[in-house]
PDB file of C-alpha atoms in Angstrom:
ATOM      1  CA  UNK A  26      14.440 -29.198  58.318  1.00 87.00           C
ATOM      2  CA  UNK A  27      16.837 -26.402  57.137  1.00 93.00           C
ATOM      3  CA  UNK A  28      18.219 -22.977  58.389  1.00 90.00           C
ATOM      4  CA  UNK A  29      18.500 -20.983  55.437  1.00 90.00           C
ATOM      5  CA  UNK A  30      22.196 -20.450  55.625  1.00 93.00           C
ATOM      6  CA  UNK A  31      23.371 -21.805  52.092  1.00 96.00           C
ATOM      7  CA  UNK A  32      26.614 -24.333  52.447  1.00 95.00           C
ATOM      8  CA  UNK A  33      27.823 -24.106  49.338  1.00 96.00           C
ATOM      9  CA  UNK A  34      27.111 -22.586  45.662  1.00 97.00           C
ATOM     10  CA  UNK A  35      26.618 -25.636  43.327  1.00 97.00           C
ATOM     11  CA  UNK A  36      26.117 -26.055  39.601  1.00 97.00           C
ATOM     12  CA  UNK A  37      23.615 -28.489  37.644  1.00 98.00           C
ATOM     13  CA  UNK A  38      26.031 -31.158  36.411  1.00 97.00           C
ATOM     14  CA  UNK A  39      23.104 -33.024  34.427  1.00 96.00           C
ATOM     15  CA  UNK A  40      20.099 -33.009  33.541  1.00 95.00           C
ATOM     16  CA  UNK A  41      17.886 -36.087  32.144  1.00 94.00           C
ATOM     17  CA  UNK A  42      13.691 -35.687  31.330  1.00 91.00           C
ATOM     18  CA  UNK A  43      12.307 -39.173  32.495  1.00 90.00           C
ATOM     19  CA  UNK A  44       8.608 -37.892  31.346  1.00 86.00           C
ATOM     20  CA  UNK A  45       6.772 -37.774  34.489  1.00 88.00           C
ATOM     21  CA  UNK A  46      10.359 -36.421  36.293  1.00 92.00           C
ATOM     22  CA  UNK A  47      13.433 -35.289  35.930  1.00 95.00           C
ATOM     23  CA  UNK A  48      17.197 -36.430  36.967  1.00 96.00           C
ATOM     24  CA  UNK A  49      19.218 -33.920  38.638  1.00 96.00           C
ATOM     25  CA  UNK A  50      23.074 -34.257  39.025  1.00 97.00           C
ATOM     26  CA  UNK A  51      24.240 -31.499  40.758  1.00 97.00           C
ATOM     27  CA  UNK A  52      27.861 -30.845  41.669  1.00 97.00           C
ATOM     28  CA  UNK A  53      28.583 -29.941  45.455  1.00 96.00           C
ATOM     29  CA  UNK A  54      31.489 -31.567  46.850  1.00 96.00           C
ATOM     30  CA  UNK A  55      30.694 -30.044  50.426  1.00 96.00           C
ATOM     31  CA  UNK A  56      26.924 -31.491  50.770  1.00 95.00           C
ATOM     32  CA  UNK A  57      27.892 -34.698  49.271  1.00 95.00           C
ATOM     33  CA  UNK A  58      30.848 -35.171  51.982  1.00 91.00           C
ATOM     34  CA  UNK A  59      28.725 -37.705  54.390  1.00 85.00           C
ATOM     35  CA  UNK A  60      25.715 -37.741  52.110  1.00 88.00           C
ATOM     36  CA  UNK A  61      24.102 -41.312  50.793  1.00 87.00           C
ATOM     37  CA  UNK A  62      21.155 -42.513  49.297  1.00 91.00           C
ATOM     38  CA  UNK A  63      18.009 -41.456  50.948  1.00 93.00           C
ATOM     39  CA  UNK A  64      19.324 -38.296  52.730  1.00 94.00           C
ATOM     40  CA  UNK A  65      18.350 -34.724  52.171  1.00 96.00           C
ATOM     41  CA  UNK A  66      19.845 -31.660  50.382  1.00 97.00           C
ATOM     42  CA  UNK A  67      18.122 -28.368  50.054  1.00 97.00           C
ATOM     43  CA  UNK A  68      18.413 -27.263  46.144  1.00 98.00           C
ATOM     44  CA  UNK A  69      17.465 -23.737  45.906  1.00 98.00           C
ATOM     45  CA  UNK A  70      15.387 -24.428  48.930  1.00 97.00           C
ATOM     46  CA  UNK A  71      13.657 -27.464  47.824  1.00 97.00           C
ATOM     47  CA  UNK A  72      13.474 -30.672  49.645  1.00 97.00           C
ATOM     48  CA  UNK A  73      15.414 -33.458  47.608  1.00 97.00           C
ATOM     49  CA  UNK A  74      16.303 -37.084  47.972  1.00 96.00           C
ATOM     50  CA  UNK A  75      19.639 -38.250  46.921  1.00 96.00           C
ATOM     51  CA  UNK A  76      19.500 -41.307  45.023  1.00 96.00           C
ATOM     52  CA  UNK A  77      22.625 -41.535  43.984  1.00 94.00           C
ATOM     53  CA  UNK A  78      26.182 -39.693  45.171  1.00 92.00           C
ATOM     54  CA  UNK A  79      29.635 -39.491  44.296  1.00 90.00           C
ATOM     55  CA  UNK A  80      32.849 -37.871  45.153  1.00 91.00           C
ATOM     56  CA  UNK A  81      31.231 -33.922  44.227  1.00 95.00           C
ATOM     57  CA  UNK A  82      27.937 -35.070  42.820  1.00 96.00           C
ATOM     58  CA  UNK A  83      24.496 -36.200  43.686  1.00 97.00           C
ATOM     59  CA  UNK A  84      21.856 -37.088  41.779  1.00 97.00           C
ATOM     60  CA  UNK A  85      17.798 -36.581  42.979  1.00 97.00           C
ATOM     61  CA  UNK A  86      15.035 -36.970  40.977  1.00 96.00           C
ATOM     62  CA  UNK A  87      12.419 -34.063  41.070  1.00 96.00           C
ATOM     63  CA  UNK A  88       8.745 -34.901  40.577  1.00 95.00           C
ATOM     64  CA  UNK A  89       6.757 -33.033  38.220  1.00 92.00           C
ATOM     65  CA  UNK A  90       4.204 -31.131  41.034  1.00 91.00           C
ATOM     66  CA  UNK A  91       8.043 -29.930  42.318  1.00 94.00           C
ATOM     67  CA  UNK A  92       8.833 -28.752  38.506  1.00 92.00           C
ATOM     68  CA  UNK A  93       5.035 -27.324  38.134  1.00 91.00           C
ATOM     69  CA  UNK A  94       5.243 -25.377  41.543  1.00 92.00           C
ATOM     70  CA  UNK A  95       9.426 -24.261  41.899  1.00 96.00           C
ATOM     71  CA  UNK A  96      11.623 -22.793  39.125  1.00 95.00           C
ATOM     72  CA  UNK A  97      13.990 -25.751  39.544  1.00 95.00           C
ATOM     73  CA  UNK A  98      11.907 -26.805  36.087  1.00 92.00           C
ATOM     74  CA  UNK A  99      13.083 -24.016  34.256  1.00 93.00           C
ATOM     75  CA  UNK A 100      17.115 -25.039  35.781  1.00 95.00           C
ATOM     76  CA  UNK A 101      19.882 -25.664  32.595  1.00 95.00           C
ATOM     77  CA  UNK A 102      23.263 -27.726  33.214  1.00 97.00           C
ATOM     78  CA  UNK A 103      25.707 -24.925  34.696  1.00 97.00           C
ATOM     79  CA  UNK A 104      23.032 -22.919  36.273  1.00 97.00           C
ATOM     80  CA  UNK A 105      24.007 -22.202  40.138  1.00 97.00           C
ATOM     81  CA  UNK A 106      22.275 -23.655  42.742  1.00 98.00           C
ATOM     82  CA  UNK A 107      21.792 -23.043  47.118  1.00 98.00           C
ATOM     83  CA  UNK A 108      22.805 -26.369  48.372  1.00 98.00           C
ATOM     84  CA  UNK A 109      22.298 -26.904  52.116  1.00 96.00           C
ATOM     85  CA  UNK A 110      22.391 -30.473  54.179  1.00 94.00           C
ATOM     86  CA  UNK A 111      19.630 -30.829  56.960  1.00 92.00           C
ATOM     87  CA  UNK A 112      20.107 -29.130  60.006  1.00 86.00           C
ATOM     88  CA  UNK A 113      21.637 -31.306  63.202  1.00 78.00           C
ATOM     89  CA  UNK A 114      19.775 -31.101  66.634  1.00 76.00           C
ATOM     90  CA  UNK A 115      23.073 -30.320  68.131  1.00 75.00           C
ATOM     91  CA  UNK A 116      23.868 -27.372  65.952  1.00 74.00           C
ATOM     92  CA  UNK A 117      23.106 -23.917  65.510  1.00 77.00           C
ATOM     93  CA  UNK A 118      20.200 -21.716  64.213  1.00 76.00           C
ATOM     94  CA  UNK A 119      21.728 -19.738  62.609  1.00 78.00           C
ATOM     95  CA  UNK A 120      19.089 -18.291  60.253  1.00 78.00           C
ATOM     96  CA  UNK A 121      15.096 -19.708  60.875  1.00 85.00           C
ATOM     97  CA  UNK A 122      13.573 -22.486  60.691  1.00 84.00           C
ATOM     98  CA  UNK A 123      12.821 -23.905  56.571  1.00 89.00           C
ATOM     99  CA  UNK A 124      11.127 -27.280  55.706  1.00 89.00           C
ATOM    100  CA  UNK A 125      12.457 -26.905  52.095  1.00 91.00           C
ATOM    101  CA  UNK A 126       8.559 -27.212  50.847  1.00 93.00           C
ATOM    102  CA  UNK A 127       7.893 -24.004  48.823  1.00 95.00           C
ATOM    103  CA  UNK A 128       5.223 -22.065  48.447  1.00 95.00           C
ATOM    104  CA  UNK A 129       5.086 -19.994  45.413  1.00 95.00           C
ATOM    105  CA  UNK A 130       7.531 -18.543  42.827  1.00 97.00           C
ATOM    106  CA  UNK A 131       8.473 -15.178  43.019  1.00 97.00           C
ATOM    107  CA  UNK A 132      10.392 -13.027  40.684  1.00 97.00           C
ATOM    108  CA  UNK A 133      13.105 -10.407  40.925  1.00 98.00           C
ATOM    109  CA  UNK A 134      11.029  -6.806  40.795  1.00 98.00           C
ATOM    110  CA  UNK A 135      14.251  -4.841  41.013  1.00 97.00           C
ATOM    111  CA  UNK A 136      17.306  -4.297  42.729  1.00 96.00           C
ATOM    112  CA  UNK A 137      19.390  -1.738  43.248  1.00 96.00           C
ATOM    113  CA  UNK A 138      22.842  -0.897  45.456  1.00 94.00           C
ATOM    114  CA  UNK A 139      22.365   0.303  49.246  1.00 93.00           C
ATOM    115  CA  UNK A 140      25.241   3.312  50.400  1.00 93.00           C
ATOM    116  CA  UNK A 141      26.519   0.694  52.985  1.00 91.00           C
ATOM    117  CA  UNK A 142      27.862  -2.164  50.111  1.00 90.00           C
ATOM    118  CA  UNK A 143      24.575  -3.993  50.045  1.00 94.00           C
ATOM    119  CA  UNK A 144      21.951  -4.610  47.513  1.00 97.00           C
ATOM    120  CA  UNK A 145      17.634  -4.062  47.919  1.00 97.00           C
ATOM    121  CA  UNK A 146      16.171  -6.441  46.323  1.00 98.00           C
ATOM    122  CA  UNK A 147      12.718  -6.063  45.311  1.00 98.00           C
ATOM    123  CA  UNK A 148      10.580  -9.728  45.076  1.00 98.00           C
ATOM    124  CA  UNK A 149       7.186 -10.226  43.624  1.00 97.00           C
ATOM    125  CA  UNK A 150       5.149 -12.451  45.890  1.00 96.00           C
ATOM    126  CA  UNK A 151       1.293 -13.674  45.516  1.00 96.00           C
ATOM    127  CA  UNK A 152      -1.192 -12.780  48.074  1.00 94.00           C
ATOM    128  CA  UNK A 153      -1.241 -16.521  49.727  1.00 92.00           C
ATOM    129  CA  UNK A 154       2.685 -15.713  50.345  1.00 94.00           C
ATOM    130  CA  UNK A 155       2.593 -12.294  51.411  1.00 95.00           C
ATOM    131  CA  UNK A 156      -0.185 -13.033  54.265  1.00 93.00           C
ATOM    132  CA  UNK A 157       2.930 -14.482  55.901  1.00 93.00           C
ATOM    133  CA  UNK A 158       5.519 -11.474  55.485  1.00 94.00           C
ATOM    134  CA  UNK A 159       6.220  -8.579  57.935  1.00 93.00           C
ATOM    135  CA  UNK A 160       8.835  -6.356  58.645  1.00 94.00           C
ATOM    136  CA  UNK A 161      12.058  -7.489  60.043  1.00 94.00           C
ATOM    137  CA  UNK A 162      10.489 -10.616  59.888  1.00 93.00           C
ATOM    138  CA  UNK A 163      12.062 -13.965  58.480  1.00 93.00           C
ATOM    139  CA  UNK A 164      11.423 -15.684  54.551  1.00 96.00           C
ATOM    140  CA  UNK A 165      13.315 -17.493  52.703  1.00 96.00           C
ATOM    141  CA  UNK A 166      14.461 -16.918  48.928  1.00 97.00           C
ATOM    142  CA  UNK A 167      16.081 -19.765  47.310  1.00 97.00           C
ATOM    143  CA  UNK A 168      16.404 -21.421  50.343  1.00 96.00           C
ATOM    144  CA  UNK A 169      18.291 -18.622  51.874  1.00 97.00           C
ATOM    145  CA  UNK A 170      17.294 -17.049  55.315  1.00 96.00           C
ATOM    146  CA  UNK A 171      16.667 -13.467  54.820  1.00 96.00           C
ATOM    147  CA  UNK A 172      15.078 -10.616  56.549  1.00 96.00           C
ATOM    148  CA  UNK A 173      12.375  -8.394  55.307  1.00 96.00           C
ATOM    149  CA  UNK A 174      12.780  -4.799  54.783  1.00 96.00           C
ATOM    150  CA  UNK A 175       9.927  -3.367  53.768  1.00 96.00           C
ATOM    151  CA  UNK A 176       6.528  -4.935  52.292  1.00 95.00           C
ATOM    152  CA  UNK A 177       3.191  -3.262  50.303  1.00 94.00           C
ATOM    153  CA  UNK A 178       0.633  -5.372  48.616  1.00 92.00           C
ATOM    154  CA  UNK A 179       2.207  -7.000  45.725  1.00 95.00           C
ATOM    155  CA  UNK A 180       5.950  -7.406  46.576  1.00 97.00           C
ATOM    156  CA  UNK A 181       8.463  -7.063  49.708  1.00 97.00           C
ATOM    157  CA  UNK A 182      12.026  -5.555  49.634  1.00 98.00           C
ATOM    158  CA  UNK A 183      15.295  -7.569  51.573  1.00 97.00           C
ATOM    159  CA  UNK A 184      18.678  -5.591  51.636  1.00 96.00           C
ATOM    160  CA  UNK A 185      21.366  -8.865  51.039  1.00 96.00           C
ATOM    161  CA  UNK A 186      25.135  -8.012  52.271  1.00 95.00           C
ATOM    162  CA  UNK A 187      28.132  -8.416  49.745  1.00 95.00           C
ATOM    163  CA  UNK A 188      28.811 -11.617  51.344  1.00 95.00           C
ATOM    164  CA  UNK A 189      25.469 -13.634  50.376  1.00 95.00           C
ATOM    165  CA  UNK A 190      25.535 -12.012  46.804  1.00 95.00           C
ATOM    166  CA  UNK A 191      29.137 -13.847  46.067  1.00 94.00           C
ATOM    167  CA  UNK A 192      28.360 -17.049  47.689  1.00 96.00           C
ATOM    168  CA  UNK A 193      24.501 -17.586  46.654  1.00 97.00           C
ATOM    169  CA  UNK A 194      21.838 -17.628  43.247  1.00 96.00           C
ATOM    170  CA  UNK A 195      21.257 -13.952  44.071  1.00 96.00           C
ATOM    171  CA  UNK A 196      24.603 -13.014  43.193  1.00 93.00           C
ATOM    172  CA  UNK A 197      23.522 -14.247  39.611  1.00 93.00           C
ATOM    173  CA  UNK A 198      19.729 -12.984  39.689  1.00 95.00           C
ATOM    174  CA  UNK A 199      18.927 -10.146  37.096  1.00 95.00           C
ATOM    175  CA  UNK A 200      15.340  -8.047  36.838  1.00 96.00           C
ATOM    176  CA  UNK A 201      12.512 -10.774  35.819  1.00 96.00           C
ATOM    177  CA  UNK A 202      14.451 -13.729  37.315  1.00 97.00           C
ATOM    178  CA  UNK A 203      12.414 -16.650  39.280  1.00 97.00           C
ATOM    179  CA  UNK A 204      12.896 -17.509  42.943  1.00 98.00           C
ATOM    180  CA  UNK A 205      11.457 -19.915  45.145  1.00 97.00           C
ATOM    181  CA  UNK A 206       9.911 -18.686  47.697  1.00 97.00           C
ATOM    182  CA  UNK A 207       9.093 -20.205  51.233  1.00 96.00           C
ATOM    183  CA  UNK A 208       7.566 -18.036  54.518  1.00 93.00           C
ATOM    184  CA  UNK A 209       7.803 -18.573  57.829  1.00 88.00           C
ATOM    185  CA  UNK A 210       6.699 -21.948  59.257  1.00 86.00           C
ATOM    186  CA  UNK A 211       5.766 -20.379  62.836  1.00 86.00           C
ATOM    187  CA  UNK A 212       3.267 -17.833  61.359  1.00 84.00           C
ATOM    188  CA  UNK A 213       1.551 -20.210  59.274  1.00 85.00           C
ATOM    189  CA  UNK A 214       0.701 -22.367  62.741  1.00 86.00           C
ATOM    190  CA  UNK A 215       0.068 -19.409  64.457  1.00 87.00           C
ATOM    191  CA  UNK A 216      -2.624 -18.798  61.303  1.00 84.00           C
ATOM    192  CA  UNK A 217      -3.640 -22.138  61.789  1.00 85.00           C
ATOM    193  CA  UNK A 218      -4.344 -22.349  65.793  1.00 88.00           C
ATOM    194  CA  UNK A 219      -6.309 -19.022  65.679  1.00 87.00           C
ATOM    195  CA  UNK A 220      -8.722 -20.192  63.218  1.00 79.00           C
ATOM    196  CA  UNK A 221     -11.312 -21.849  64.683  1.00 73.00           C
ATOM    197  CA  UNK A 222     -11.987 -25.467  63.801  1.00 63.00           C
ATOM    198  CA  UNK A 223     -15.383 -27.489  63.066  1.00 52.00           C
ATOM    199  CA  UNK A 224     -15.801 -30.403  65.216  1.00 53.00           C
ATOM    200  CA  UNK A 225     -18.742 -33.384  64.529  1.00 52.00           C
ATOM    201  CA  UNK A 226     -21.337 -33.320  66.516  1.00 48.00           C
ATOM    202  CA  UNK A 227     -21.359 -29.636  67.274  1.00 48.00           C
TER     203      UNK A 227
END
């Protein structure tokens, strides 16, 4: 389990196609402080396993349903990358709560700069995803933590401070670009209890 709140802004190191996956090395030397083999790290809000680490790099291998259902397929060596460790039960929340298990790729609609310093950002979403969005409510982009803006049927708009542009992927993300896209845990539960269930026998 994640926050959202991106550690650090790494960089593909390597890249290797092993057919049915493919071998990360990705260059963080804050996640990889403390990390070994079998832990978690958050790449542009997926899930990985670290199979390998060193003194700034870690390797994980990425499965091809990952590739076929995130944009870290379509990643290059130097692109950028969210890195984030696993939350600790003893820490803070500071954004919401993100499995690092996305649910569809979205892409960059527009953006343009706010009066205040900030930038609206304007996502592309499919239906499945948007179901979960509302207003001031929480998704994450990339595996960052953000909070919705505004929303109509086909995309949803965030407003992202000077801060997260310099030290995330967004800070890098032009018209057309991908992003992985995850909504909020709690609202898909709260989907799931108020459907009503078929039991046997009845």
């Amino acid at each position: 389990m994640f926050t959202g709140i991106v550690e650090e802004l790494g960089e593909v190191a390597g890249l290797a196609d092993l057919g049915d996956s493919v071998r990360l090395t990705l260059r963080g030397p804050v996640v990889v402080d403390g990390a070994g083999h079998g832990d978690s790290i958050a790449v542009n809000g997926v899930c990985l396993t670290v199979v390998e680490s060193g003194t700034d790099t870690f390797t994980a291998d990425v499965m091809r349903e990952t590739l076929d259902h995130s944009s870290l397929g379509a990643l290059v060596v130097g692109d950028p990358v969210n890195l984030e460790r696993p939350m600790r039960l003893d820490g803070r929340l500071g954004g919401h709560l993100v499995q690092g298990h996305v649910d569809a790729v979205g892409h960059v609609a527009a953006k343009s700069p706010l009066a205040d310093g900030s930038t609206r950002f304007t996502f592309s979403a499919p239906p499945d995803v948007l179901r979960y969005v509302v207003r001031k409510g929480s998704v994450a982009i990339d595996g960052i933590s953000l909070t919705v803006a505004s929303l109509d049927d086909d995309t949803f708009d965030v407003a992202v401070i000077p801060h997260t542009l310099a030290v995330t992927t967004l800070g890098h993300k032009e018209r057309g670009a991908a992003v992985n896209l995850e909504a909020d845990l709690i609202a898909k539960y709260v989907e799931r209890l108020l459907v009503p269930t078929s039991r046997e026998g009845n």
